[in-house]
mmCIF file of C-alpha atoms in Angstrom:
data_model
loop_
_atom_site.group_PDB
_atom_site.id
_atom_site.type_symbol
_atom_site.label_atom_id
_atom_site.label_comp_id
_atom_site.label_asym_id
_atom_site.label_seq_id
_atom_site.Cartn_x
_atom_site.Cartn_y
_atom_site.Cartn_z
ATOM 1 C CA MET Q 1 8.644 -15.323 -21.394
ATOM 2 C CA THR Q 2 11.367 -17.300 -19.496
ATOM 3 C CA ASP Q 3 10.821 -20.327 -17.141
ATOM 4 C CA HIS Q 4 11.825 -18.315 -14.057
ATOM 5 C CA ALA Q 5 9.170 -15.542 -14.712
ATOM 6 C CA GLU Q 6 6.740 -18.412 -15.315
ATOM 7 C CA THR Q 7 7.414 -19.839 -11.754
ATOM 8 C CA THR Q 8 7.361 -16.400 -10.328
ATOM 9 C CA ALA Q 9 3.900 -15.838 -11.784
ATOM 10 C CA THR Q 10 2.890 -19.288 -10.700
ATOM 11 C CA LEU Q 11 3.775 -18.489 -7.081
ATOM 12 C CA MET Q 12 1.858 -15.455 -7.107
ATOM 13 C CA GLU Q 13 -1.255 -17.171 -8.709
ATOM 14 C CA GLN Q 14 -0.956 -19.603 -5.822
ATOM 15 C CA ILE Q 15 -0.655 -16.991 -3.210
ATOM 16 C CA LEU Q 16 -3.800 -15.214 -4.611
ATOM 17 C CA TYR Q 17 -5.827 -18.445 -5.355
ATOM 18 C CA GLU Q 18 -5.588 -19.144 -1.612
ATOM 19 C CA VAL Q 19 -6.464 -15.824 -0.270
ATOM 20 C CA LYS Q 20 -9.329 -16.026 -2.563
ATOM 21 C CA ARG Q 21 -10.503 -19.116 -1.022
ATOM 22 C CA VAL Q 22 -11.601 -16.820 1.873
ATOM 23 C CA VAL Q 23 -11.784 -13.605 0.368
ATOM 24 C CA VAL Q 24 -14.538 -12.776 -2.149
ATOM 25 C CA GLY Q 25 -14.229 -10.321 -5.053
ATOM 26 C CA GLN Q 26 -12.022 -7.282 -4.186
ATOM 27 C CA ASP Q 27 -9.454 -8.364 -7.249
ATOM 28 C CA ARG Q 28 -8.431 -4.877 -7.712
ATOM 29 C CA PHE Q 29 -7.637 -4.346 -3.846
ATOM 30 C CA LEU Q 30 -5.917 -7.774 -3.574
ATOM 31 C CA GLU Q 31 -3.694 -7.100 -6.595
ATOM 32 C CA ARG Q 32 -2.639 -3.811 -5.084
ATOM 33 C CA VAL Q 33 -1.753 -5.808 -1.850
ATOM 34 C CA MET Q 34 0.554 -8.092 -3.592
ATOM 35 C CA VAL Q 35 1.866 -4.986 -5.540
ATOM 36 C CA ALA Q 36 2.814 -3.302 -1.964
ATOM 37 C CA MET Q 37 4.445 -6.402 -0.742
ATOM 38 C CA LEU Q 38 6.711 -6.966 -3.906
ATOM 39 C CA ALA Q 39 7.914 -3.521 -4.044
ATOM 40 C CA GLN Q 40 8.274 -2.990 -0.370
ATOM 41 C CA GLY Q 41 5.793 -0.315 -0.002
ATOM 42 C CA HIS Q 42 2.919 0.558 2.303
ATOM 43 C CA LEU Q 43 -0.609 0.848 1.615
ATOM 44 C CA LEU Q 44 -3.443 2.996 2.921
ATOM 45 C CA VAL Q 45 -6.770 1.585 2.094
ATOM 46 C CA GLU Q 46 -9.930 3.501 2.368
ATOM 47 C CA GLY Q 47 -13.416 1.821 2.860
ATOM 48 C CA VAL Q 48 -16.529 1.432 5.190
ATOM 49 C CA PRO Q 49 -16.455 -1.234 7.690
ATOM 50 C CA GLY Q 50 -17.236 -4.735 6.948
ATOM 51 C CA LEU Q 51 -15.448 -5.011 3.646
ATOM 52 C CA ALA Q 52 -12.902 -7.776 4.341
ATOM 53 C CA LYS Q 53 -9.939 -5.441 4.888
ATOM 54 C CA THR Q 54 -8.594 -7.110 7.945
ATOM 55 C CA LEU Q 55 -9.619 -10.597 6.948
ATOM 56 C CA THR Q 56 -7.529 -10.245 3.349
ATOM 57 C CA ILE Q 57 -4.241 -9.092 4.958
ATOM 58 C CA LYS Q 58 -4.658 -11.692 7.780
ATOM 59 C CA THR Q 59 -5.319 -14.465 5.264
ATOM 60 C CA LEU Q 60 -2.322 -13.274 3.103
ATOM 61 C CA ALA Q 61 0.041 -13.345 6.333
ATOM 62 C CA ARG Q 62 -1.010 -17.275 6.776
ATOM 63 C CA THR Q 63 -0.434 -17.915 2.990
ATOM 64 C CA VAL Q 64 3.150 -16.612 3.464
ATOM 65 C CA ARG Q 65 3.936 -18.003 6.559
ATOM 66 C CA GLY Q 66 4.417 -14.317 7.991
ATOM 67 C CA SER Q 67 3.502 -12.827 11.337
ATOM 68 C CA PHE Q 68 0.714 -10.673 11.437
ATOM 69 C CA LYS Q 69 -0.176 -7.998 13.952
ATOM 70 C CA ARG Q 70 -2.999 -5.801 14.269
ATOM 71 C CA ILE Q 71 -3.344 -2.495 16.291
ATOM 72 C CA GLN Q 72 -6.665 -0.761 16.769
ATOM 73 C CA PHE Q 73 -5.653 2.711 16.917
ATOM 74 C CA THR Q 74 -7.845 4.916 19.401
ATOM 75 C CA PRO Q 75 -7.543 8.413 20.610
ATOM 76 C CA ASP Q 76 -6.027 7.218 23.972
ATOM 77 C CA LEU Q 77 -3.194 5.378 22.390
ATOM 78 C CA VAL Q 78 0.428 6.252 23.221
ATOM 79 C CA PRO Q 79 3.566 5.681 21.152
ATOM 80 C CA SER Q 80 4.857 3.029 23.653
ATOM 81 C CA ASP Q 81 1.630 0.775 22.754
ATOM 82 C CA LEU Q 82 2.906 0.669 19.247
ATOM 83 C CA VAL Q 83 6.771 0.211 19.292
ATOM 84 C CA GLY Q 84 7.271 -1.109 22.843
ATOM 85 C CA THR Q 85 8.963 0.002 26.088
ATOM 86 C CA ARG Q 86 11.301 -0.439 28.906
ATOM 87 C CA ILE Q 87 10.337 -2.750 31.627
ATOM 88 C CA TYR Q 88 11.860 -3.135 35.262
ATOM 89 C CA ASN Q 89 12.947 -6.667 36.204
ATOM 90 C CA GLN Q 90 12.439 -6.831 39.899
ATOM 91 C CA LYS Q 91 14.490 -10.162 39.985
ATOM 92 C CA SER Q 92 17.439 -9.017 38.310
ATOM 93 C CA GLY Q 93 17.117 -5.376 38.940
ATOM 94 C CA GLU Q 94 17.675 -4.540 35.438
ATOM 95 C CA PHE Q 95 15.568 -2.689 32.809
ATOM 96 C CA GLY Q 96 14.399 -5.011 29.704
ATOM 97 C CA THR Q 97 12.960 -4.164 26.439
ATOM 98 C CA SER Q 98 9.315 -5.280 25.747
ATOM 99 C CA LEU Q 99 8.871 -4.889 21.899
ATOM 100 C CA GLY Q 100 5.323 -3.609 20.641
ATOM 101 C CA PRO Q 101 3.232 -4.978 17.970
ATOM 102 C CA VAL Q 102 5.001 -3.019 15.091
ATOM 103 C CA PHE Q 103 7.168 -6.229 15.187
ATOM 104 C CA ALA Q 104 5.362 -8.195 12.214
ATOM 105 C CA ASN Q 105 5.914 -9.187 8.647
ATOM 106 C CA LEU Q 106 2.436 -7.631 8.011
ATOM 107 C CA LEU Q 107 1.208 -4.985 10.254
ATOM 108 C CA LEU Q 108 -2.355 -3.697 10.197
ATOM 109 C CA ALA Q 109 -3.160 -0.503 11.486
ATOM 110 C CA ASP Q 110 -6.659 -0.367 11.643
ATOM 111 C CA GLU Q 111 -8.473 3.213 11.636
ATOM 112 C CA ILE Q 112 -5.055 4.930 11.616
ATOM 113 C CA ASN Q 113 -6.751 8.381 11.736
ATOM 114 C CA ARG Q 114 -8.243 7.604 15.014
ATOM 115 C CA ALA Q 115 -4.937 8.225 16.911
ATOM 116 C CA PRO Q 116 -3.285 11.310 17.780
ATOM 117 C CA ALA Q 117 -0.257 12.851 15.896
ATOM 118 C CA LYS Q 118 2.342 11.424 18.341
ATOM 119 C CA VAL Q 119 1.093 7.894 17.829
ATOM 120 C CA GLN Q 120 1.112 8.789 14.105
ATOM 121 C CA SER Q 121 4.668 9.883 14.078
ATOM 122 C CA ALA Q 122 5.890 7.056 16.040
ATOM 123 C CA LEU Q 123 4.630 4.619 13.105
ATOM 124 C CA LEU Q 124 6.093 7.003 10.669
ATOM 125 C CA GLU Q 125 9.756 6.036 11.742
ATOM 126 C CA VAL Q 126 8.910 2.367 11.475
ATOM 127 C CA MET Q 127 7.640 2.751 7.883
ATOM 128 C CA GLN Q 128 10.524 4.829 6.689
ATOM 129 C CA GLU Q 129 13.407 3.781 8.617
ATOM 130 C CA ARG Q 130 12.231 -0.015 9.252
ATOM 131 C CA GLN Q 131 13.522 0.249 12.857
ATOM 132 C CA VAL Q 132 12.486 1.247 16.286
ATOM 133 C CA THR Q 133 14.351 3.262 18.944
ATOM 134 C CA ILE Q 134 13.539 2.567 22.548
ATOM 135 C CA ALA Q 135 15.669 4.154 25.221
ATOM 136 C CA GLY Q 136 18.327 4.930 22.670
ATOM 137 C CA GLU Q 137 18.384 1.271 21.421
ATOM 138 C CA THR Q 138 17.768 0.513 17.899
ATOM 139 C CA HIS Q 139 15.809 -2.560 17.084
ATOM 140 C CA LYS Q 140 15.163 -3.606 13.277
ATOM 141 C CA VAL Q 141 11.631 -4.814 12.134
ATOM 142 C CA PRO Q 142 11.376 -8.146 10.630
ATOM 143 C CA GLU Q 143 11.824 -8.530 6.804
ATOM 144 C CA PRO Q 144 9.621 -8.462 4.990
ATOM 145 C CA PHE Q 145 7.567 -5.459 6.506
ATOM 146 C CA VAL Q 146 4.512 -4.109 5.039
ATOM 147 C CA VAL Q 147 2.018 -1.523 6.649
ATOM 148 C CA MET Q 148 -1.437 -1.654 5.516
ATOM 149 C CA ALA Q 149 -3.446 1.320 7.062
ATOM 150 C CA THR Q 150 -7.203 1.494 7.091
ATOM 151 C CA GLN Q 151 -9.252 4.768 7.167
ATOM 152 C CA ASN Q 152 -12.920 4.875 7.517
ATOM 153 C CA PRO Q 153 -14.305 7.560 5.260
ATOM 154 C CA ILE Q 154 -17.786 8.028 6.784
ATOM 155 C CA GLU Q 155 -17.087 8.939 10.346
ATOM 156 C CA THR Q 156 -14.946 12.302 11.174
ATOM 157 C CA GLU Q 157 -15.887 12.846 14.913
ATOM 158 C CA GLY Q 158 -12.964 11.908 16.869
ATOM 159 C CA THR Q 159 -10.530 11.529 14.077
ATOM 160 C CA TYR Q 160 -7.406 13.129 13.365
ATOM 161 C CA PRO Q 161 -6.312 14.104 9.795
ATOM 162 C CA LEU Q 162 -3.185 12.201 8.567
ATOM 163 C CA PRO Q 163 -0.368 14.858 7.984
ATOM 164 C CA GLU Q 164 0.954 15.109 4.530
ATOM 165 C CA ALA Q 165 4.256 14.022 5.304
ATOM 166 C CA GLN Q 166 2.816 10.867 6.826
ATOM 167 C CA VAL Q 167 0.461 10.118 3.749
ATOM 168 C CA ASP Q 168 3.275 10.410 1.473
ATOM 169 C CA ARG Q 169 5.023 7.613 3.038
ATOM 170 C CA PHE Q 170 2.229 5.293 1.728
ATOM 171 C CA MET Q 171 2.957 4.129 -1.702
ATOM 172 C CA MET Q 172 -0.586 3.681 -2.749
ATOM 173 C CA LYS Q 173 -3.850 4.599 -1.281
ATOM 174 C CA VAL Q 174 -6.475 2.279 -2.529
ATOM 175 C CA LEU Q 175 -10.394 2.725 -2.379
ATOM 176 C CA VAL Q 176 -12.332 -0.316 -1.600
ATOM 177 C CA ASP Q 177 -16.047 -0.454 -2.725
ATOM 178 C CA TYR Q 178 -19.025 -2.392 -1.974
ATOM 179 C CA PRO Q 179 -19.392 -6.107 -3.293
ATOM 180 C CA THR Q 180 -21.726 -6.629 -6.130
ATOM 181 C CA GLU Q 181 -25.015 -8.514 -5.303
ATOM 182 C CA GLU Q 182 -23.377 -11.852 -6.800
ATOM 183 C CA GLU Q 183 -20.292 -11.489 -4.602
ATOM 184 C CA GLU Q 184 -22.064 -10.498 -1.429
ATOM 185 C CA PHE Q 185 -24.450 -13.730 -1.940
ATOM 186 C CA VAL Q 186 -21.063 -15.841 -2.089
ATOM 187 C CA ILE Q 187 -20.006 -13.959 1.114
ATOM 188 C CA ALA Q 188 -23.113 -14.901 2.877
ATOM 189 C CA GLN Q 189 -22.568 -18.390 1.962
ATOM 190 C CA ARG Q 190 -18.976 -18.914 3.035
ATOM 191 C CA VAL Q 191 -19.394 -16.928 6.389
ATOM 192 C CA THR Q 192 -22.318 -18.941 7.280
ATOM 193 C CA GLY Q 193 -20.997 -22.217 6.066
ATOM 194 C CA PRO Q 194 -18.012 -24.271 7.300
ATOM 195 C CA ALA Q 195 -14.718 -22.224 7.875
ATOM 196 C CA GLN Q 196 -12.365 -22.289 4.992
ATOM 197 C CA ASP Q 197 -8.808 -23.783 5.586
ATOM 198 C CA VAL Q 198 -5.897 -21.666 4.125
ATOM 199 C CA SER Q 199 -2.654 -23.520 2.958
ATOM 200 C CA ALA Q 200 0.699 -21.808 3.346
ATOM 201 C CA VAL Q 201 2.231 -21.737 -0.133
ATOM 202 C CA ALA Q 202 5.302 -19.797 0.430
ATOM 203 C CA ASP Q 203 7.530 -18.424 3.230
ATOM 204 C CA THR Q 204 9.185 -15.264 4.148
ATOM 205 C CA PHE Q 205 12.315 -16.048 2.509
ATOM 206 C CA GLN Q 206 10.588 -16.755 -0.789
ATOM 207 C CA LEU Q 207 8.765 -13.458 -0.467
ATOM 208 C CA ALA Q 208 12.080 -11.800 0.537
ATOM 209 C CA ALA Q 209 13.492 -13.373 -2.918
ATOM 210 C CA LEU Q 210 10.535 -12.206 -4.713
ATOM 211 C CA GLN Q 211 11.050 -8.537 -3.608
ATOM 212 C CA ARG Q 212 14.650 -8.759 -4.757
ATOM 213 C CA GLU Q 213 13.850 -10.168 -8.177
ATOM 214 C CA CYS Q 214 11.381 -7.390 -8.239
ATOM 215 C CA LYS Q 215 13.987 -4.474 -8.440
ATOM 216 C CA GLU Q 216 15.464 -6.592 -11.357
ATOM 217 C CA ILE Q 217 12.730 -6.202 -13.804
ATOM 218 C CA PHE Q 218 13.279 -4.115 -16.380
ATOM 219 C CA CYS Q 219 11.838 -0.718 -16.863
ATOM 220 C CA ASP Q 220 12.573 1.463 -20.031
ATOM 221 C CA PRO Q 221 14.304 4.846 -19.360
ATOM 222 C CA ALA Q 222 11.098 6.263 -21.688
ATOM 223 C CA LEU Q 223 8.640 4.657 -19.105
ATOM 224 C CA MET Q 224 10.763 6.260 -16.067
ATOM 225 C CA GLN Q 225 10.439 9.684 -18.123
ATOM 226 C CA TYR Q 226 6.795 8.969 -18.337
ATOM 227 C CA ALA Q 227 6.672 8.822 -14.613
ATOM 228 C CA VAL Q 228 8.286 11.764 -14.013
ATOM 229 C CA LYS Q 229 6.347 13.896 -16.547
ATOM 230 C CA LEU Q 230 3.146 12.411 -14.980
ATOM 231 C CA VAL Q 231 4.055 13.532 -11.335
ATOM 232 C CA GLY Q 232 5.764 16.809 -12.798
ATOM 233 C CA ALA Q 233 2.264 17.635 -14.428
ATOM 234 C CA THR Q 234 0.530 17.773 -10.803
ATOM 235 C CA ARG Q 235 3.465 20.148 -9.631
ATOM 236 C CA ARG Q 236 3.677 22.776 -12.660
ATOM 237 C CA PRO Q 237 0.190 21.892 -14.883
ATOM 238 C CA GLU Q 238 0.897 24.668 -17.147
ATOM 239 C CA ARG Q 239 4.141 23.079 -18.517
ATOM 240 C CA HIS Q 240 1.955 20.279 -19.811
ATOM 241 C CA ASP Q 241 -1.084 22.192 -21.392
ATOM 242 C CA LEU Q 242 -3.027 21.849 -17.915
ATOM 243 C CA ALA Q 243 -2.890 25.417 -16.827
ATOM 244 C CA ASP Q 244 -6.710 25.092 -16.104
ATOM 245 C CA ILE Q 245 -6.120 22.553 -13.314
ATOM 246 C CA ALA Q 246 -3.616 24.838 -11.459
ATOM 247 C CA LYS Q 247 -5.971 26.518 -9.595
ATOM 248 C CA TYR Q 248 -7.349 23.546 -8.038
ATOM 249 C CA LEU Q 249 -3.743 22.329 -6.941
ATOM 250 C CA THR Q 250 -1.993 23.789 -3.663
ATOM 251 C CA TYR Q 251 0.858 21.122 -3.774
ATOM 252 C CA GLY Q 252 1.568 18.337 -6.437
ATOM 253 C CA ALA Q 253 3.190 14.967 -5.693
ATOM 254 C CA SER Q 254 6.905 14.374 -4.338
ATOM 255 C CA PRO Q 255 9.475 12.304 -5.984
ATOM 256 C CA ARG Q 256 8.235 9.508 -3.666
ATOM 257 C CA ALA Q 257 5.042 9.333 -6.243
ATOM 258 C CA THR Q 258 7.694 8.596 -9.139
ATOM 259 C CA ILE Q 259 9.623 6.165 -7.265
ATOM 260 C CA GLY Q 260 6.312 4.396 -6.348
ATOM 261 C CA LEU Q 261 5.038 4.468 -9.933
ATOM 262 C CA ILE Q 262 8.393 2.753 -11.137
ATOM 263 C CA GLU Q 263 8.428 0.142 -8.272
ATOM 264 C CA GLY Q 264 4.823 -0.464 -8.384
ATOM 265 C CA ALA Q 265 4.775 -1.009 -12.308
ATOM 266 C CA LYS Q 266 7.732 -3.345 -11.759
ATOM 267 C CA ALA Q 267 5.714 -5.368 -9.398
ATOM 268 C CA LEU Q 268 2.747 -5.624 -11.392
ATOM 269 C CA ALA Q 269 4.912 -6.584 -14.523
ATOM 270 C CA MET Q 270 6.169 -9.344 -12.317
ATOM 271 C CA MET Q 271 2.751 -10.444 -11.348
ATOM 272 C CA ARG Q 272 1.487 -10.467 -14.946
ATOM 273 C CA GLY Q 273 4.404 -12.759 -15.761
ATOM 274 C CA ARG Q 274 6.722 -10.369 -17.351
ATOM 275 C CA ARG Q 275 10.421 -9.405 -17.017
ATOM 276 C CA TYR Q 276 10.006 -5.862 -18.318
ATOM 277 C CA VAL Q 277 7.550 -3.106 -17.538
ATOM 278 C CA LEU Q 278 4.747 -1.903 -20.220
ATOM 279 C CA PRO Q 279 3.110 1.503 -20.190
ATOM 280 C CA ASP Q 280 -0.120 -0.391 -19.186
ATOM 281 C CA ASP Q 281 1.442 -1.431 -15.744
ATOM 282 C CA MET Q 282 2.176 2.152 -15.059
ATOM 283 C CA ALA Q 283 -1.056 3.708 -16.177
ATOM 284 C CA ASP Q 284 -3.053 1.233 -14.037
ATOM 285 C CA LEU Q 285 -1.297 2.493 -10.747
ATOM 286 C CA VAL Q 286 -1.328 6.094 -11.550
ATOM 287 C CA PRO Q 287 -4.587 6.977 -9.896
ATOM 288 C CA ASP Q 288 -3.504 4.709 -6.731
ATOM 289 C CA VAL Q 289 -0.013 6.347 -6.438
ATOM 290 C CA LEU Q 290 -1.207 9.768 -6.766
ATOM 291 C CA ARG Q 291 -4.686 10.414 -5.278
ATOM 292 C CA HIS Q 292 -3.442 10.881 -1.686
ATOM 293 C CA ARG Q 293 -0.509 13.034 -2.570
ATOM 294 C CA LEU Q 294 -2.308 15.946 -4.222
ATOM 295 C CA VAL Q 295 -3.139 18.861 -1.675
ATOM 296 C CA LEU Q 296 -6.197 20.330 -3.161
ATOM 297 C CA SER Q 297 -7.228 24.149 -3.036
ATOM 298 C CA TYR Q 298 -10.215 25.505 -1.387
ATOM 299 C CA GLU Q 299 -11.559 25.972 -4.977
ATOM 300 C CA ALA Q 300 -11.189 22.199 -5.701
ATOM 301 C CA LEU Q 301 -13.172 21.655 -2.293
ATOM 302 C CA ALA Q 302 -15.834 24.245 -3.189
ATOM 303 C CA GLU Q 303 -16.548 22.988 -6.507
ATOM 304 C CA ASN Q 304 -16.548 19.509 -5.249
ATOM 305 C CA ILE Q 305 -13.698 18.399 -7.525
ATOM 306 C CA THR Q 306 -11.782 15.255 -6.368
ATOM 307 C CA ALA Q 307 -8.100 14.254 -6.504
ATOM 308 C CA ASP Q 308 -9.134 11.321 -8.774
ATOM 309 C CA ALA Q 309 -10.717 13.583 -11.282
ATOM 310 C CA LEU Q 310 -7.470 15.616 -11.389
ATOM 311 C CA VAL Q 311 -5.437 12.473 -11.964
ATOM 312 C CA GLN Q 312 -7.736 11.164 -14.777
ATOM 313 C CA ARG Q 313 -7.050 14.766 -16.552
ATOM 314 C CA VAL Q 314 -3.168 14.506 -16.199
ATOM 315 C CA LEU Q 315 -3.481 11.176 -17.508
ATOM 316 C CA LYS Q 316 -5.432 11.923 -20.864
ATOM 317 C CA LYS Q 317 -2.699 14.928 -21.397
ATOM 318 C CA VAL Q 318 0.652 13.120 -20.986
ATOM 319 C CA PRO Q 319 1.015 10.791 -23.367
ATOM 320 C CA ALA Q 320 2.386 7.357 -22.674
ATOM 321 C CA PRO Q 321 5.310 6.125 -24.715
ATOM 322 C CA ASP Q 322 5.339 3.624 -27.196
ATOM 323 C CA LYS Q 323 5.512 0.217 -26.197
ATOM 324 C CA PRO Q 324 9.141 -0.574 -25.313
ATOM 325 C CA LEU Q 325 11.204 -3.128 -26.646
ATOM 326 C CA THR Q 326 9.859 -6.315 -25.556
ATOM 327 C CA ALA Q 327 12.982 -7.932 -26.476
ATOM 328 C CA GLN Q 328 14.686 -6.393 -23.335
#
């Protein structure tokens, strides 16, 4: 392992260490947030209220000296509440632009499924193009830019399902579960005790440099082929000896899933202190990258078969390549 890879891994560790001073447990979730930041992807998080989803992203923003904004999505929200609007200035007699809360490094879209389609599509442009158009003028969002959207799985009243096109723009969907009893004890201790101070250990320029570095991590063509096969197996299961799951899938994952797997695996390898990707890095991310992209058939819903169960079947059937040359 080179010195450079070591210093990068150390910086990532310092960031995680600072966040963990405030956030208890949630290691897997935290790792996925870091992967999304390095790979410049967006994250969809599903979990019941009170599991420190907001706290995690807010603390992370403080450790990398980034700007943080939170938007609480509600049914009466309009696109201008998100992206900004034109305002008439009476003194000068001219129109000025007031930019909305999407102009931040880390944007938390809380309960994204509570807002109507036109608001969701306004967020879509920002996520994909990293820019906003207000009255014909284009404004770029700051770099780095990561959207983390939360979804509450228990309340269905007054919610609008996310359209497939929007869900596909999220690199990963992470499921956050309740803490263990030991973790909950520590949470209670920390929350009821004196407040913890978080130090900034990096800045947005360093983060942007890490993102550029992430692109340079070596991914063996055999591993890229593995990603292509995994995603292909969700579209044409019969080609991969998975004909029995075809009836449960209406649509498979898009090429964005393949790109997400490769970019995510590079970020994970970088966090683990390597300059090259191993099959394990990719396999670890497969459920998170694929679960929200599979459109299940009525049969799957009737038989209570989840996307996660289908992803596991695909993982078992599509063989991972042998470990690529570590010398690379």
